[in-house]
């Protein structure tokens, strides 16, 4: 099994490398990400798994029992898209581990009494169309095809056009496979240092923090950078800059998270006061109420400052994902497969597992230690020995769930 895992890992290693760093950019419905899906299809076919494309850009491989017992299926998997300049592990670790876990089960002679599916979800990061977990949201029906059809990437390309250009046959909407799934188990690299600090290679997830994405459109007056006296300016960059500082301060005070990681400036010229700044806020907090309070405080400070700068602010809520609690009996059952029990820890990162859990599918997650604690960056890392322990843990859990 270690060789299989390492071979699969090496297959994916060169796909979608960033031009300037050691990171990756596997943007949904581009050649790099579709190459990853094609690789997944090939791996499924090599293992005799039945491949399904669901019309939402998700790809699944099914190991079906010789005799259909009608028992609900066990689904595992993750995603193969990445953030801009992301690491190697966020997503691919769960997919490669799922395929390797199937190999382990077969080596152990396990004959599953129900189907095991491996899912690769599309646009988990929301890096192109702005809505995280788009593939799983469409599959379970929490995002409607109408809303998805309106989504545009930063170049104005519509989701459906991007899918067609990538050779995906679109059929947006609730996926039939959802009805056959009895439970979902996603393995993921940990995106913090909790396991490392506990000296544990593998843990389970208890919950996901609520998470929102908000677009701040600041507008002012374009003007000459030399001839416009400072008191005469209506500069939206200043309003934005103060809002970014306010977001940081409010999040610190609340023990929450607030990040402006993307801005778009017009006209974007060195010698002109800008006329507009669009900035995206990613905010997360321990409870739904605390998240709403945090964003309201940031908005209030932004509006106060806009009043002083003579600029305007329009705020658009792009998405809000409420808090997720993973299935307690399922998580307890999987934690108790080891002695001592595996740690069960919360996370502030979003996952397709959260979408499936919110849709009522009993769901659990396994995390593999990340000694740097860094994620969404080329420095994201998990040691090979820990990855292989993760595969064994996933195989143990799947064996338990199909028994
Ligand atoms: C996805 O990884 C997210 O938490 O944004
Ligand atoms: Mn992920
Ligand atoms: Mn991610």
Coordinates of C-alpha atoms and ligand atoms in Angstrom, one line a residue:
X1 CA 0.0 0.0 0.0
X2 CA 2.7 2.6 0.8
X3 CA 4.0 2.2 -2.8
X4 CA 0.4 2.7 -4.2
X5 CA 0.0 5.9 -2.1
X6 CA 3.4 7.2 -3.1
X7 CA 2.8 6.4 -6.8
X8 CA -0.5 8.3 -6.8
X9 CA 1.0 11.2 -4.9
X10 CA 3.8 11.4 -7.5
X11 CA 1.3 11.3 -10.3
X12 CA -0.4 14.4 -9.0
X13 CA 2.8 16.2 -8.0
X14 CA 3.4 18.0 -11.3
X15 CA -0.2 18.9 -12.2
X16 CA -1.2 22.5 -11.9
X17 CA 2.0 23.9 -10.4
X18 CA 2.1 27.7 -9.8
X19 CA 4.2 29.5 -12.3
X20 CA 6.3 31.4 -9.7
X21 CA 6.3 29.3 -6.5
X22 CA 6.3 25.7 -5.3
X23 CA 2.5 25.8 -4.8
X24 CA -0.5 24.8 -7.0
X25 CA -3.3 26.5 -8.8
X26 CA -5.9 23.9 -9.8
X27 CA -8.8 26.3 -10.6
X28 CA -12.1 24.6 -11.3
X29 CA -12.9 23.7 -14.9
X30 CA -9.4 24.6 -16.2
X31 CA -7.0 22.1 -17.7
X32 CA -5.1 21.5 -14.5
X33 CA -8.1 20.6 -12.4
X34 CA -9.7 18.6 -15.2
X35 CA -6.4 16.7 -15.6
X36 CA -6.8 15.8 -11.9
X37 CA -10.3 14.5 -12.5
X38 CA -9.1 12.5 -15.6
X39 CA -6.4 11.0 -13.4
X40 CA -9.1 10.1 -10.8
X41 CA -11.2 8.4 -13.5
X42 CA -8.2 6.4 -14.7
X43 CA -7.5 5.3 -11.0
X44 CA -11.1 4.3 -10.6
X45 CA -11.1 2.3 -13.9
X46 CA -7.8 0.6 -12.8
X47 CA -9.6 -0.6 -9.7
X48 CA -12.9 -1.6 -11.4
X49 CA -14.9 1.2 -9.7
X50 CA -17.9 2.4 -11.7
X51 CA -17.4 6.1 -12.6
X52 CA -20.2 8.6 -12.4
X53 CA -20.2 12.3 -13.5
X54 CA -23.1 14.0 -11.9
X55 CA -23.6 17.1 -14.0
X56 CA -22.4 19.4 -11.2
X57 CA -18.8 18.8 -12.1
X58 CA -18.4 16.2 -9.3
X59 CA -16.8 12.8 -10.2
X60 CA -17.5 9.6 -8.2
X61 CA -16.1 6.1 -8.3
X62 CA -18.3 3.3 -6.9
X63 CA -17.2 0.0 -5.5
X64 CA -20.4 -1.9 -5.6
X65 CA -21.0 -5.2 -3.8
X66 CA -21.4 -8.3 -6.0
X67 CA -25.0 -8.7 -4.6
X68 CA -27.0 -5.5 -4.2
X69 CA -28.2 -5.6 -0.6
X70 CA -30.0 -2.3 -0.9
X71 CA -28.1 -1.0 2.1
X72 CA -27.2 2.7 2.0
X73 CA -23.8 3.4 0.6
X74 CA -20.7 4.7 2.5
X75 CA -19.2 7.7 0.8
X76 CA -15.7 9.1 1.2
X77 CA -13.5 11.5 -0.8
X78 CA -12.6 15.2 -0.9
X79 CA -11.6 17.6 -3.7
X80 CA -8.8 18.2 -6.2
X81 CA -9.2 22.0 -6.9
X82 CA -7.0 24.4 -4.9
X83 CA -6.9 28.0 -3.8
X84 CA -4.6 30.4 -5.8
X85 CA -1.1 29.2 -5.0
X86 CA -2.3 26.5 -2.5
X87 CA -0.5 23.5 -1.1
X88 CA -0.4 19.9 -2.2
X89 CA -2.5 18.4 0.5
X90 CA -5.8 20.4 0.9
X91 CA -8.2 18.1 -1.0
X92 CA -5.9 15.7 -2.8
X93 CA -4.9 14.0 0.5
X94 CA -8.5 12.9 1.0
X95 CA -8.9 11.6 -2.6
X96 CA -5.6 9.7 -2.8
X97 CA -6.2 8.3 0.7
X98 CA -9.7 7.1 -0.2
X99 CA -8.3 5.2 -3.2
X100 CA -5.5 3.8 -1.1
X101 CA -7.9 2.8 1.6
X102 CA -9.9 0.8 -1.0
X103 CA -6.7 -1.0 -1.9
X104 CA -6.1 -1.8 1.8
X105 CA -9.6 -3.2 2.2
X106 CA -9.1 -5.4 -0.8
X107 CA -5.7 -6.6 0.5
X108 CA -7.5 -7.4 3.8
X109 CA -10.1 -9.4 1.9
X110 CA -13.0 -7.2 2.9
X111 CA -16.2 -7.9 0.9
X112 CA -18.3 -4.9 1.5
X113 CA -22.0 -5.5 2.2
X114 CA -22.9 -2.1 0.7
X115 CA -21.4 0.2 -1.9
X116 CA -18.4 2.4 -1.1
X117 CA -18.2 5.6 -3.1
X118 CA -15.2 7.9 -3.6
X119 CA -16.3 11.5 -4.5
X120 CA -14.2 14.3 -6.0
X121 CA -16.2 17.5 -5.4
X122 CA -15.9 20.5 -7.8
X123 CA -15.0 24.1 -6.7
X124 CA -14.6 23.3 -3.0
X125 CA -12.5 26.4 -2.5
X126 CA -14.7 28.8 -4.3
X127 CA -11.5 30.1 -6.0
X128 CA -13.2 30.8 -9.3
X129 CA -16.9 31.4 -8.8
X130 CA -16.8 32.7 -5.3
X131 CA -19.1 30.1 -3.7
X132 CA -17.2 27.6 -1.6
X133 CA -18.2 23.9 -1.9
X134 CA -20.2 24.7 -5.1
X135 CA -20.2 21.1 -6.3
X136 CA -21.5 19.6 -3.1
X137 CA -24.0 22.4 -2.5
X138 CA -25.5 21.8 -5.9
X139 CA -25.5 18.0 -5.4
X140 CA -27.5 18.2 -2.2
X141 CA -29.6 21.1 -3.3
X142 CA -28.6 23.8 -0.9
X143 CA -27.6 25.9 -4.0
X144 CA -30.1 26.1 -6.7
X145 CA -29.2 25.6 -10.4
X146 CA -30.7 29.1 -11.0
X147 CA -28.3 30.7 -8.5
X148 CA -25.4 28.7 -9.8
X149 CA -26.1 29.7 -13.4
X150 CA -25.8 33.3 -12.5
X151 CA -22.2 32.9 -11.1
X152 CA -19.4 34.5 -13.0
X153 CA -15.7 34.1 -12.6
X154 CA -13.4 37.3 -12.3
X155 CA -13.2 37.4 -16.1
X156 CA -17.0 37.3 -16.5
X157 CA -17.2 33.7 -17.7
X158 CA -20.4 32.0 -16.6
X159 CA -20.3 28.7 -14.7
X160 CA -22.1 26.8 -17.4
X161 CA -19.8 28.2 -20.1
X162 CA -16.8 27.3 -18.1
X163 CA -18.1 23.7 -17.6
X164 CA -18.8 23.3 -21.3
X165 CA -15.4 24.7 -22.3
X166 CA -13.8 22.2 -19.9
X167 CA -15.7 19.3 -21.6
X168 CA -18.1 18.8 -18.7
X169 CA -21.6 18.0 -19.7
X170 CA -23.6 20.3 -17.3
X171 CA -26.8 19.1 -15.7
X172 CA -26.9 21.4 -12.6
X173 CA -29.2 20.4 -9.8
X174 CA -29.7 17.8 -7.0
X175 CA -27.7 14.6 -7.8
X176 CA -29.4 11.2 -7.7
X177 CA -26.4 9.7 -5.9
X178 CA -27.2 11.7 -2.8
X179 CA -30.2 9.5 -2.1
X180 CA -28.2 6.3 -1.9
X181 CA -25.6 7.7 0.6
X182 CA -26.0 6.5 4.3
X183 CA -23.0 8.4 5.6
X184 CA -20.0 10.4 4.5
X185 CA -16.5 10.3 5.9
X186 CA -13.9 12.8 4.6
X187 CA -10.2 12.6 5.4
X188 CA -8.4 16.0 5.2
X189 CA -5.0 17.5 6.1
X190 CA -5.4 19.4 9.4
X191 CA -5.3 23.2 8.7
X192 CA -3.9 24.1 12.1
X193 CA -1.5 22.7 14.6
X194 CA -3.9 21.1 17.1
X195 CA -2.8 17.5 16.4
X196 CA 0.8 18.5 16.3
X197 CA 0.6 20.1 19.7
X198 CA -1.1 16.9 21.0
X199 CA 1.5 14.7 19.4
X200 CA -1.2 12.8 17.6
X201 CA -0.9 11.8 13.9
X202 CA -4.7 11.4 13.2
X203 CA -7.8 12.9 14.8
X204 CA -11.5 13.3 14.1
X205 CA -13.5 16.5 13.7
X206 CA -16.2 17.7 16.0
X207 CA -17.5 20.8 14.3
X208 CA -16.9 23.5 11.7
X209 CA -17.1 27.2 12.6
X210 CA -19.6 29.3 10.8
X211 CA -18.1 31.1 7.8
X212 CA -19.2 34.0 5.7
X213 CA -17.9 35.8 2.5
X214 CA -18.9 39.4 2.0
X215 CA -18.2 41.8 -0.9
X216 CA -17.4 45.5 0.1
X217 CA -17.8 47.9 -2.9
X218 CA -16.2 51.2 -1.9
X219 CA -16.7 54.0 -4.4
X220 CA -15.2 57.5 -4.5
X221 CA -13.9 60.0 -7.1
X222 CA -11.0 59.3 -9.5
X223 CA -8.6 62.2 -9.6
X224 CA -5.1 63.3 -10.3
X225 CA -2.5 62.0 -7.8
X226 CA -0.4 65.2 -8.1
X227 CA -2.9 68.0 -8.4
X228 CA -5.6 66.9 -6.0
X229 CA -4.9 68.3 -2.6
X230 CA -5.2 65.8 0.2
X231 CA -8.3 67.4 1.9
X232 CA -10.1 67.5 -1.5
X233 CA -10.0 63.7 -2.1
X234 CA -12.7 61.1 -1.9
X235 CA -10.4 58.1 -1.9
X236 CA -12.1 54.7 -1.5
X237 CA -8.7 53.1 -0.9
X238 CA -8.5 54.9 2.4
X239 CA -11.9 53.7 3.4
X240 CA -10.9 50.2 2.5
X241 CA -7.6 50.4 4.3
X242 CA -9.3 51.5 7.5
X243 CA -11.9 48.8 7.1
X244 CA -9.2 46.2 6.9
X245 CA -7.6 47.4 10.1
X246 CA -11.0 47.5 11.8
X247 CA -11.7 43.9 10.7
X248 CA -8.5 42.8 12.2
X249 CA -9.1 44.6 15.5
X250 CA -12.7 43.4 15.8
X251 CA -11.7 39.8 15.1
X252 CA -8.9 39.9 17.7
X253 CA -11.3 41.4 20.3
X254 CA -13.9 38.7 19.6
X255 CA -11.5 35.7 19.3
X256 CA -12.7 35.3 15.7
X257 CA -11.2 35.5 12.3
X258 CA -11.5 38.3 9.6
X259 CA -9.4 38.4 6.5
X260 CA -9.4 40.7 3.4
X261 CA -7.4 38.5 1.0
X262 CA -8.6 39.8 -2.3
X263 CA -9.1 43.3 -3.7
X264 CA -9.8 44.8 -7.1
X265 CA -9.0 48.5 -7.7
X266 CA -10.2 50.8 -10.5
X267 CA -8.7 52.3 -12.4
X268 CA -5.6 50.7 -10.7
X269 CA -3.1 53.4 -11.8
X270 CA -0.1 54.6 -9.8
X271 CA -0.8 58.3 -10.5
X272 CA -4.6 58.4 -10.0
X273 CA -6.7 58.4 -6.8
X274 CA -8.9 55.4 -7.4
X275 CA -12.6 55.6 -8.1
X276 CA -13.4 52.2 -6.6
X277 CA -12.1 49.4 -4.5
X278 CA -13.9 46.1 -4.3
X279 CA -12.7 44.0 -1.3
X280 CA -13.8 40.5 -0.2
X281 CA -14.0 39.8 3.6
X282 CA -13.8 36.2 4.8
X283 CA -15.1 36.1 8.4
X284 CA -15.4 33.1 10.8
X285 CA -16.4 32.8 14.4
X286 CA -17.3 30.2 17.0
X287 CA -21.1 30.7 16.7
X288 CA -23.6 32.0 14.2
X289 CA -24.5 34.9 16.5
X290 CA -20.9 35.9 17.1
X291 CA -20.3 35.9 13.3
X292 CA -23.2 38.2 12.7
X293 CA -22.0 40.5 15.5
X294 CA -18.5 40.6 14.1
X295 CA -19.6 41.5 10.6
X296 CA -22.0 44.1 11.8
X297 CA -19.2 45.8 13.8
X298 CA -16.9 45.8 10.8
X299 CA -19.6 47.2 8.6
X300 CA -20.4 50.0 11.1
X301 CA -16.8 51.1 11.2
X302 CA -16.6 51.0 7.4
X303 CA -19.7 53.2 7.1
X304 CA -18.5 55.7 9.6
X305 CA -15.2 56.0 7.8
X306 CA -16.9 56.3 4.4
X307 CA -18.9 59.2 5.8
X308 CA -15.6 60.9 6.8
X309 CA -14.0 60.2 3.4
X310 CA -16.9 61.2 1.3
X311 CA -17.0 57.7 -0.2
X312 CA -19.8 55.2 -0.5
X313 CA -20.1 51.6 0.6
X314 CA -22.3 48.8 -0.7
X315 CA -22.1 45.5 1.1
X316 CA -23.2 42.2 -0.5
X317 CA -23.4 38.9 1.4
X318 CA -22.0 36.4 -1.0
X319 CA -22.4 33.3 1.2
X320 CA -22.9 32.3 4.8
X321 CA -22.4 28.8 6.0
X322 CA -23.8 28.2 9.5
X323 CA -22.0 26.2 12.2
X324 CA -21.8 22.5 11.5
X325 CA -21.7 19.8 14.2
X326 CA -20.6 16.4 12.9
X327 CA -22.6 13.4 13.7
X328 CA -21.9 12.5 17.3
X329 CA -22.8 8.8 17.3
X330 CA -20.8 8.2 14.1
X331 CA -17.8 10.2 15.3
X332 CA -17.9 8.4 18.7
X333 CA -18.1 5.0 16.9
X334 CA -15.0 5.9 14.8
X335 CA -13.1 7.4 17.7
X336 CA -13.5 4.3 19.7
X337 CA -11.9 2.1 17.0
X338 CA -8.6 2.9 18.6
X339 CA -7.2 2.7 22.1
X340 CA -6.6 5.4 23.3
X341 CA -9.4 7.1 21.4
X342 CA -8.5 9.5 18.7
X343 CA -8.8 13.2 19.6
X344 CA -11.9 15.0 18.4
X345 CA -11.2 18.6 17.5
X346 CA -13.1 21.5 15.9
X347 CA -11.9 23.4 12.8
X348 CA -12.4 26.9 11.4
X349 CA -11.9 25.6 7.8
X350 CA -14.8 24.8 5.5
X351 CA -15.3 21.4 3.8
X352 CA -17.8 19.5 1.6
X353 CA -18.3 17.3 4.6
X354 CA -19.9 20.4 6.3
X355 CA -22.3 20.8 3.3
X356 CA -23.3 17.1 3.4
X357 CA -23.7 17.2 7.2
X358 CA -25.9 20.3 7.0
X359 CA -28.0 18.4 4.4
X360 CA -28.8 15.7 7.0
X361 CA -26.3 13.1 5.9
X362 CA -24.5 11.6 8.9
X363 CA -21.0 12.8 8.4
X364 CA -17.6 12.5 10.1
X365 CA -14.1 13.8 9.3
X366 CA -10.6 12.4 9.9
X367 CA -7.7 14.9 10.1
X368 CA -4.0 14.1 9.4
X369 CA -1.4 16.1 11.4
X370 CA 0.1 19.1 9.6
X371 CA 3.3 20.0 11.5
X372 CA 3.6 23.5 10.0
X373 CA 0.0 24.2 10.8
X374 CA 0.1 26.2 7.5
X375 CA -2.6 25.8 4.8
X376 CA -3.8 27.5 1.7
X377 CA -0.1 28.1 1.0
X378 CA 2.8 26.1 -0.5
X379 CA 4.1 25.5 3.0
X380 CA 1.2 23.2 3.8
X381 CA 2.6 19.8 4.8
X382 CA 1.9 16.3 6.1
X383 CA 4.7 13.7 6.6
X384 CA 4.5 10.5 4.5
X385 CA 4.3 8.3 7.7
X386 CA 1.4 10.3 8.9
X387 CA -0.4 10.1 5.6
X388 CA 0.0 6.3 5.6
X389 CA -1.4 6.2 9.2
X390 CA -4.3 8.3 7.8
X391 CA -5.0 5.8 5.1
X392 CA -5.0 2.9 7.7
X393 CA -7.3 4.9 9.9
X394 CA -9.7 5.6 6.9
X395 CA -9.6 1.9 5.9
X396 CA -10.4 0.9 9.5
X397 CA -13.3 3.3 9.6
X398 CA -14.7 2.2 6.2
X399 CA -14.4 -1.5 7.2
X400 CA -16.4 -0.7 10.4
X401 CA -19.0 1.2 8.4
X402 CA -19.5 -1.5 5.7
X403 CA -19.5 -4.4 8.2
Ligands
LIG1 C1 -11.7 26.2 2.5 O1 -10.7 25.5 2.7 C2 -12.0 27.3 3.4 O2 -12.1 27.0 4.6 O3 -12.1 28.4 2.9
LIG2 MN1 -10.2 21.3 1.5
LIG3 MN1 -9.1 24.8 1.4

